[in-house]
Short mmCIF file of C-alpha atoms in Angstrom, two decimals:
data_model
loop_
_atom_site.label_atom_id
_atom_site.label_comp_id
_atom_site.label_asym_id
_atom_site.label_seq_id
_atom_site.Cartn_x
_atom_site.Cartn_y
_atom_site.Cartn_z
CA ALA A 387 129.34 149.57 101.86
CA GLN A 388 130.31 147.86 98.22
CA SER A 389 132.51 148.60 95.61
CA VAL A 390 134.18 147.07 92.75
CA THR A 391 137.47 147.38 91.16
CA GLN A 392 138.61 146.58 87.13
CA LEU A 393 141.80 145.95 86.79
CA GLY A 394 143.14 147.36 83.57
CA SER A 395 140.40 149.60 81.02
CA HIS A 396 141.81 147.94 78.12
CA VAL A 397 142.79 144.48 77.40
CA SER A 398 143.84 143.23 73.84
CA VAL A 399 143.73 139.51 73.01
CA SER A 400 144.35 137.48 69.67
CA GLU A 401 141.77 136.28 68.39
CA GLY A 402 141.56 132.42 69.79
CA ALA A 403 143.60 133.46 73.08
CA LEU A 404 142.32 133.43 76.40
CA VAL A 405 140.08 136.45 77.67
CA LEU A 406 140.57 137.36 81.23
CA LEU A 407 139.01 140.02 82.71
CA ARG A 408 139.74 140.80 86.27
CA CYS A 409 137.49 142.36 88.73
CA ASN A 410 137.83 142.25 92.70
CA TYR A 411 135.00 143.12 94.69
CA SER A 412 134.20 145.00 97.95
CA SER A 413 131.24 144.10 100.23
CA SER A 414 129.86 144.39 103.63
CA VAL A 415 127.40 141.51 103.27
CA PRO A 416 127.54 138.60 101.21
CA PRO A 417 127.03 139.57 97.72
CA TYR A 418 125.63 139.36 94.25
CA LEU A 419 128.24 139.68 91.41
CA PHE A 420 127.56 140.42 88.01
CA TRP A 421 129.15 140.75 84.53
CA TYR A 422 127.41 143.00 81.85
CA VAL A 423 128.58 143.59 78.41
CA GLN A 424 128.27 146.84 76.11
CA TYR A 425 128.23 146.21 72.90
CA PRO A 426 129.10 149.33 70.34
CA ASN A 427 125.95 151.32 69.57
CA GLN A 428 124.21 149.16 72.21
CA GLY A 429 122.37 148.89 75.48
CA LEU A 430 124.24 146.97 78.60
CA GLN A 431 123.21 143.62 79.03
CA LEU A 432 123.94 140.73 81.30
CA LEU A 433 126.48 137.94 80.84
CA LEU A 434 126.54 136.47 84.03
CA LYS A 435 125.59 136.51 87.69
CA TYR A 436 126.61 134.99 90.74
CA THR A 437 123.60 134.54 93.28
CA SER A 438 125.42 132.69 95.88
CA ALA A 439 124.73 129.52 94.68
CA ALA A 440 127.90 127.51 92.53
CA THR A 441 131.04 129.40 92.47
CA LEU A 442 131.72 129.16 89.06
CA VAL A 443 129.05 130.88 86.97
CA LYS A 444 128.66 130.13 83.21
CA GLY A 445 127.25 132.69 81.47
CA ILE A 446 126.43 133.52 77.47
CA ASN A 447 129.07 133.35 74.51
CA GLY A 448 131.24 130.70 76.18
CA PHE A 449 131.97 133.05 79.07
CA GLU A 450 132.52 132.27 82.40
CA ALA A 451 133.52 133.61 85.73
CA GLU A 452 134.35 132.36 89.36
CA PHE A 453 133.43 133.79 92.21
CA LYS A 454 136.62 133.51 95.14
CA LYS A 455 135.81 134.59 98.34
CA SER A 456 139.23 134.41 99.83
CA GLU A 457 140.48 136.37 96.96
CA THR A 458 137.08 138.79 96.86
CA SER A 459 137.52 138.59 93.14
CA PHE A 460 134.98 137.39 90.25
CA HIS A 461 137.05 137.20 87.13
CA LEU A 462 135.79 136.72 83.77
CA THR A 463 137.42 134.08 81.41
CA LYS A 464 136.78 132.72 77.81
CA PRO A 465 138.92 130.00 76.48
CA SER A 466 139.38 131.34 73.13
CA ALA A 467 138.21 135.06 71.85
CA HIS A 468 136.22 135.82 69.24
CA MET A 469 136.28 138.95 66.68
CA SER A 470 132.73 139.49 68.28
CA ASP A 471 133.65 139.64 71.71
CA ALA A 472 135.22 142.70 71.13
CA ALA A 473 133.08 145.02 73.80
CA GLU A 474 132.75 147.05 77.04
CA TYR A 475 132.73 144.53 80.07
CA PHE A 476 131.49 145.76 83.48
CA CYS A 477 131.69 144.24 86.39
CA ALA A 478 129.18 145.05 89.10
CA VAL A 479 128.05 144.23 92.70
CA SER A 480 124.89 144.36 94.93
CA GLY A 481 123.66 142.81 98.02
CA HIS A 482 120.69 140.59 98.04
CA GLY A 483 117.90 142.41 96.80
CA GLY A 484 119.35 143.66 94.21
CA PHE A 485 119.00 147.06 94.58
CA LYS A 486 121.78 149.99 94.34
CA THR A 487 124.00 147.74 91.75
CA ILE A 488 127.55 149.35 91.81
CA PHE A 489 129.64 149.08 88.52
CA GLY A 490 133.38 149.00 87.93
CA ALA A 491 134.57 151.31 85.47
CA GLY A 492 134.80 148.98 82.58
CA THR A 493 137.43 147.22 80.61
CA ARG A 494 137.09 147.45 76.82
CA LEU A 495 137.91 144.31 75.33
CA PHE A 496 139.40 144.33 71.87
CA VAL A 497 140.35 141.35 69.72
CA LYS A 498 142.96 141.30 67.08
CA ALA A 499 142.50 139.10 64.18
CA GLY B 591 107.16 146.79 75.94
CA ALA B 592 109.79 144.17 74.77
CA GLY B 593 112.44 146.13 76.23
CA VAL B 594 113.27 149.32 78.10
CA SER B 595 112.73 152.48 76.46
CA GLN B 596 114.22 155.79 76.56
CA SER B 597 114.06 159.06 74.78
CA PRO B 598 115.42 161.05 73.62
CA SER B 599 118.11 158.89 71.92
CA ASN B 600 120.67 162.38 72.43
CA LYS B 601 119.66 165.74 73.56
CA VAL B 602 122.10 169.03 72.85
CA THR B 603 121.05 172.07 75.16
CA GLU B 604 122.77 175.11 75.91
CA LYS B 605 123.83 175.74 79.49
CA GLY B 606 121.73 176.76 81.99
CA LYS B 607 118.19 175.29 80.23
CA ASP B 608 116.37 172.73 81.86
CA VAL B 609 116.09 169.04 80.25
CA GLU B 610 114.18 165.82 80.72
CA LEU B 611 114.76 162.43 80.30
CA ARG B 612 112.29 159.59 79.84
CA CYS B 613 112.27 156.22 80.38
CA ASP B 614 109.93 153.59 79.73
CA PRO B 615 110.48 150.30 81.85
CA ILE B 616 109.46 146.71 80.76
CA SER B 617 105.98 146.13 81.50
CA GLY B 618 105.75 144.63 84.96
CA HIS B 619 108.87 145.56 86.08
CA THR B 620 108.55 146.97 89.78
CA ALA B 621 112.31 148.24 89.93
CA LEU B 622 113.77 151.08 88.18
CA TYR B 623 117.04 152.57 87.90
CA TRP B 624 118.86 155.41 86.54
CA TYR B 625 122.81 155.55 85.92
CA ARG B 626 124.85 158.14 84.26
CA GLN B 627 127.76 157.06 82.19
CA SER B 628 130.40 159.63 81.42
CA LEU B 629 133.34 159.39 78.78
CA GLY B 630 136.28 157.05 80.08
CA GLN B 631 134.33 155.94 83.81
CA GLY B 632 131.99 153.19 84.87
CA LEU B 633 128.06 153.58 85.82
CA GLU B 634 127.29 155.85 88.38
CA PHE B 635 124.21 155.05 90.31
CA LEU B 636 122.18 157.95 90.53
CA ILE B 637 118.45 156.95 91.81
CA TYR B 638 116.37 154.05 92.27
CA PHE B 639 112.64 153.17 92.19
CA GLN B 640 110.50 150.73 94.39
CA GLY B 641 106.94 151.41 92.55
CA ASN B 642 106.78 155.11 92.88
CA SER B 643 109.14 155.34 96.14
CA ALA B 644 112.52 156.33 95.39
CA PRO B 645 113.90 155.08 98.62
CA ASP B 646 117.89 156.09 97.91
CA LYS B 647 118.17 159.26 96.30
CA SER B 648 121.89 159.21 97.89
CA GLY B 649 123.19 159.10 94.02
CA LEU B 650 121.90 162.19 92.84
CA PRO B 651 124.83 164.64 92.22
CA SER B 652 123.19 167.90 93.12
CA ASP B 653 119.68 169.19 94.17
CA ARG B 654 119.46 170.42 90.31
CA PHE B 655 119.17 166.61 89.45
CA SER B 656 115.76 164.90 90.43
CA ALA B 657 113.46 162.16 89.41
CA GLU B 658 109.79 160.94 89.40
CA ARG B 659 108.05 157.93 88.05
CA THR B 660 103.97 157.71 87.92
CA GLY B 661 101.98 154.77 87.84
CA GLU B 662 104.56 152.60 88.42
CA SER B 663 105.66 152.83 84.76
CA VAL B 664 107.31 155.66 82.89
CA SER B 665 110.06 157.72 84.97
CA THR B 666 110.92 161.19 84.11
CA LEU B 667 114.78 162.26 85.10
CA THR B 668 115.11 166.26 85.21
CA ILE B 669 118.04 168.04 85.68
CA GLN B 670 117.62 171.99 85.44
CA ARG B 671 120.51 174.59 84.70
CA THR B 672 122.63 172.48 83.34
CA GLN B 673 126.20 172.26 83.43
CA GLN B 674 128.85 171.36 80.94
CA GLU B 675 129.82 168.74 83.43
CA ASP B 676 126.51 167.15 83.30
CA SER B 677 127.00 165.73 79.27
CA ALA B 678 127.23 162.12 79.62
CA VAL B 679 124.80 159.17 79.10
CA TYR B 680 121.98 158.58 80.71
CA LEU B 681 121.25 155.03 81.09
CA CYS B 682 117.68 153.57 82.47
CA ALA B 683 117.23 150.06 83.62
CA SER B 684 114.31 148.06 85.21
CA SER B 685 113.94 144.71 86.77
CA ARG B 686 110.94 142.52 88.50
CA ASP B 687 110.24 141.17 91.70
CA ARG B 688 111.25 137.67 91.24
CA GLU B 689 114.57 138.67 89.78
CA LEU B 690 115.64 141.93 91.26
CA GLU B 691 119.08 141.81 90.56
CA LYS B 692 118.75 141.50 86.73
CA LEU B 693 118.67 144.77 85.06
CA PHE B 694 117.68 145.21 81.84
CA PHE B 695 119.18 148.52 80.44
CA GLY B 696 117.86 151.00 77.62
CA SER B 697 120.15 151.98 75.07
CA GLY B 698 120.40 155.57 76.75
CA THR B 699 120.21 159.04 76.43
CA GLN B 700 123.19 160.97 75.17
CA LEU B 701 122.91 164.19 76.89
CA SER B 702 125.20 167.43 75.27
CA VAL B 703 125.67 170.24 77.35
CA LEU B 704 127.20 173.33 75.01
#
C-alpha cells in the first residue's frame, strides 16, 4: 500500500524567501514520487518526478526535490519565491508502472509581496 | 487533441438525478485515470483504464459510480442517483505507454448536486 502525507495545508512566504513544502511517503515497493502544481483555474501539471535515478530532482520554474529514503521524504524547495509561484502543490506516489498514483491532500502556497 | 479535454466544465444537477461526465484523453495515450477532488481535500483515486480494461476499480465510492472506455479513447464516468456528497471536481488524466507515470490532467468537471 502507498500513501502520502503533506505537512501543512497552507504555507505563506515572502517574495524572495525560501520555499519549502514537505512531503513524506509510505510505500511497500520502491516508489516513483512526484510533485504536481495546480495554478488557479487550471489543471494539474507535473512539476518534477523521481523514478529511481538521481536523488536530487530538478523541475520547472526553479523547483527541486530531494528523495531521502532514510527519512521517507520528498520535500519540494525553491531558493527564492516569486509571486507567480502562488498555487496548490500536490505530492504523489506510485509504484513502478505508474498505475494508481496516490496524491496527498495538497499544500496551498501563498507568496506575499 | 492537444490536451485532455473534459466536458461539461460545470454541471449542476438535482439530488437523485443521473449524470455523465466525459473525458477525451490525449491521442495515443493508452492509460486513462479518474480522480475526484473535494473542497479542501486532495485527489481521490477513482479508477484507471489500460486500453479499454479497468484493472482496478477499488476507488469507486459506491455502486452508484461506474465508468467505461471505448476505442481506447473516450471515457465516461456515470454517477447514478446523485447525492449532495458527490459534489466535487472530477478530474481525468491520461498517460502514454512509454511514460505511464507522467499524468496529463484535464481541467475537470465541477459537479454540484443541489
